[in-house]
Amino acid sequence: MRARPCCVATFHSTHDAIHAERACTERGVAGRLIPLPVQINADCGLAWRMEPSERPTFERLMQDEGIDAGYVDLML
């Protein structure tokens, strides 16, 4: 399998990661919760992987939900 560009959102806590997953599922935002890639250093061991085109929708949803997320573009 070849690596593809993706956007990874990181969180400060597992609680935030699970909250983000629930909000995305409820609102149909594409992506999935993954273990934190080794290339990233963050407080939480979980991350949300999405297509780069989903990032603006995800960012708006995180703002609406009061979740502070960090963003990294990677090849995974």
PDB file of C-alpha atoms in Angstrom:
ATOM      1  CA  MET A   1       0.000   0.000   0.000  1.00  0.00           C
ATOM      2  CA  ARG A   2       1.324   3.423  -0.942  1.00  0.00           C
ATOM      3  CA  ALA A   3       1.332   6.358   1.439  1.00  0.00           C
ATOM      4  CA  ARG A   4      -1.232   9.060   0.688  1.00  0.00           C
ATOM      5  CA  PRO A   5      -1.502  12.637   1.898  1.00  0.00           C
ATOM      6  CA  CYS A   6      -3.773  13.018   4.883  1.00  0.00           C
ATOM      7  CA  CYS A   7      -4.458  15.428   7.703  1.00  0.00           C
ATOM      8  CA  VAL A   8      -4.133  14.253  11.291  1.00  0.00           C
ATOM      9  CA  ALA A   9      -5.778  16.082  14.183  1.00  0.00           C
ATOM     10  CA  THR A  10      -4.238  15.695  17.633  1.00  0.00           C
ATOM     11  CA  PHE A  11      -5.880  16.248  20.999  1.00  0.00           C
ATOM     12  CA  HIS A  12      -4.883  17.194  24.535  1.00  0.00           C
ATOM     13  CA  SER A  13      -6.775  14.293  26.090  1.00  0.00           C
ATOM     14  CA  THR A  14      -8.415  10.970  25.313  1.00  0.00           C
ATOM     15  CA  HIS A  15     -11.700  12.548  26.390  1.00  0.00           C
ATOM     16  CA  ASP A  16     -11.350  15.179  23.623  1.00  0.00           C
ATOM     17  CA  ALA A  17     -10.493  12.483  21.061  1.00  0.00           C
ATOM     18  CA  ILE A  18     -13.576  10.421  21.926  1.00  0.00           C
ATOM     19  CA  HIS A  19     -15.753  13.562  21.983  1.00  0.00           C
ATOM     20  CA  ALA A  20     -14.438  14.497  18.510  1.00  0.00           C
ATOM     21  CA  GLU A  21     -15.118  10.998  17.181  1.00  0.00           C
ATOM     22  CA  ARG A  22     -18.692  11.076  18.484  1.00  0.00           C
ATOM     23  CA  ALA A  23     -19.325  14.548  17.026  1.00  0.00           C
ATOM     24  CA  CYS A  24     -17.896  13.535  13.628  1.00  0.00           C
ATOM     25  CA  THR A  25     -19.971  10.350  13.537  1.00  0.00           C
ATOM     26  CA  GLU A  26     -23.162  12.225  14.439  1.00  0.00           C
ATOM     27  CA  ARG A  27     -22.570  14.894  11.781  1.00  0.00           C
ATOM     28  CA  GLY A  28     -21.167  12.684   9.021  1.00  0.00           C
ATOM     29  CA  VAL A  29     -17.639  14.122   8.969  1.00  0.00           C
ATOM     30  CA  ALA A  30     -15.438  11.535   7.244  1.00  0.00           C
ATOM     31  CA  GLY A  31     -12.360  10.175   8.990  1.00  0.00           C
ATOM     32  CA  ARG A  32     -11.423   7.803  11.768  1.00  0.00           C
ATOM     33  CA  LEU A  33      -9.728   7.645  15.129  1.00  0.00           C
ATOM     34  CA  ILE A  34      -6.223   6.140  14.928  1.00  0.00           C
ATOM     35  CA  PRO A  35      -3.269   5.587  17.260  1.00  0.00           C
ATOM     36  CA  LEU A  36      -1.009   8.632  17.264  1.00  0.00           C
ATOM     37  CA  PRO A  37       1.520   8.268  14.410  1.00  0.00           C
ATOM     38  CA  VAL A  38       5.140   8.016  15.587  1.00  0.00           C
ATOM     39  CA  GLN A  39       6.022  11.143  13.580  1.00  0.00           C
ATOM     40  CA  ILE A  40       3.893  13.262  15.934  1.00  0.00           C
ATOM     41  CA  ASN A  41       4.484  14.192  19.559  1.00  0.00           C
ATOM     42  CA  ALA A  42       1.245  15.022  21.391  1.00  0.00           C
ATOM     43  CA  ASP A  43      -0.349  14.690  24.831  1.00  0.00           C
ATOM     44  CA  CYS A  44      -2.933  12.108  23.762  1.00  0.00           C
ATOM     45  CA  GLY A  45      -2.163   8.754  22.133  1.00  0.00           C
ATOM     46  CA  LEU A  46      -5.108   9.077  19.726  1.00  0.00           C
ATOM     47  CA  ALA A  47      -5.568  11.165  16.599  1.00  0.00           C
ATOM     48  CA  TRP A  48      -8.255  11.761  13.964  1.00  0.00           C
ATOM     49  CA  ARG A  49      -7.164  10.883  10.421  1.00  0.00           C
ATOM     50  CA  MET A  50      -9.000  12.554   7.548  1.00  0.00           C
ATOM     51  CA  GLU A  51      -8.635  13.526   3.929  1.00  0.00           C
ATOM     52  CA  PRO A  52      -7.128  17.016   3.576  1.00  0.00           C
ATOM     53  CA  SER A  53     -10.381  18.221   1.988  1.00  0.00           C
ATOM     54  CA  GLU A  54     -12.267  17.374   5.229  1.00  0.00           C
ATOM     55  CA  ARG A  55     -10.097  19.634   7.394  1.00  0.00           C
ATOM     56  CA  PRO A  56     -12.178  22.856   7.110  1.00  0.00           C
ATOM     57  CA  THR A  57     -15.368  20.994   8.074  1.00  0.00           C
ATOM     58  CA  PHE A  58     -13.573  19.227  10.932  1.00  0.00           C
ATOM     59  CA  GLU A  59     -12.071  22.501  12.210  1.00  0.00           C
ATOM     60  CA  ARG A  60     -15.497  24.187  12.267  1.00  0.00           C
ATOM     61  CA  LEU A  61     -16.986  21.237  14.122  1.00  0.00           C
ATOM     62  CA  MET A  62     -14.186  21.257  16.699  1.00  0.00           C
ATOM     63  CA  GLN A  63     -14.758  24.996  17.268  1.00  0.00           C
ATOM     64  CA  ASP A  64     -18.487  24.367  17.699  1.00  0.00           C
ATOM     65  CA  GLU A  65     -17.753  21.545  20.173  1.00  0.00           C
ATOM     66  CA  GLY A  66     -15.132  23.539  22.114  1.00  0.00           C
ATOM     67  CA  ILE A  67     -12.336  21.076  21.351  1.00  0.00           C
ATOM     68  CA  ASP A  68      -8.809  22.410  20.861  1.00  0.00           C
ATOM     69  CA  ALA A  69      -7.088  20.278  18.215  1.00  0.00           C
ATOM     70  CA  GLY A  70      -3.705  20.507  16.510  1.00  0.00           C
ATOM     71  CA  TYR A  71      -3.239  19.671  12.832  1.00  0.00           C
ATOM     72  CA  VAL A  72      -0.433  17.951  10.941  1.00  0.00           C
ATOM     73  CA  ASP A  73      -0.289  17.072   7.246  1.00  0.00           C
ATOM     74  CA  LEU A  74       1.372  13.681   6.693  1.00  0.00           C
ATOM     75  CA  MET A  75       1.875  10.940   4.185  1.00  0.00           C
ATOM     76  CA  LEU A  76       0.297   7.793   5.676  1.00  0.00           C
TER      77      LEU A  76
END
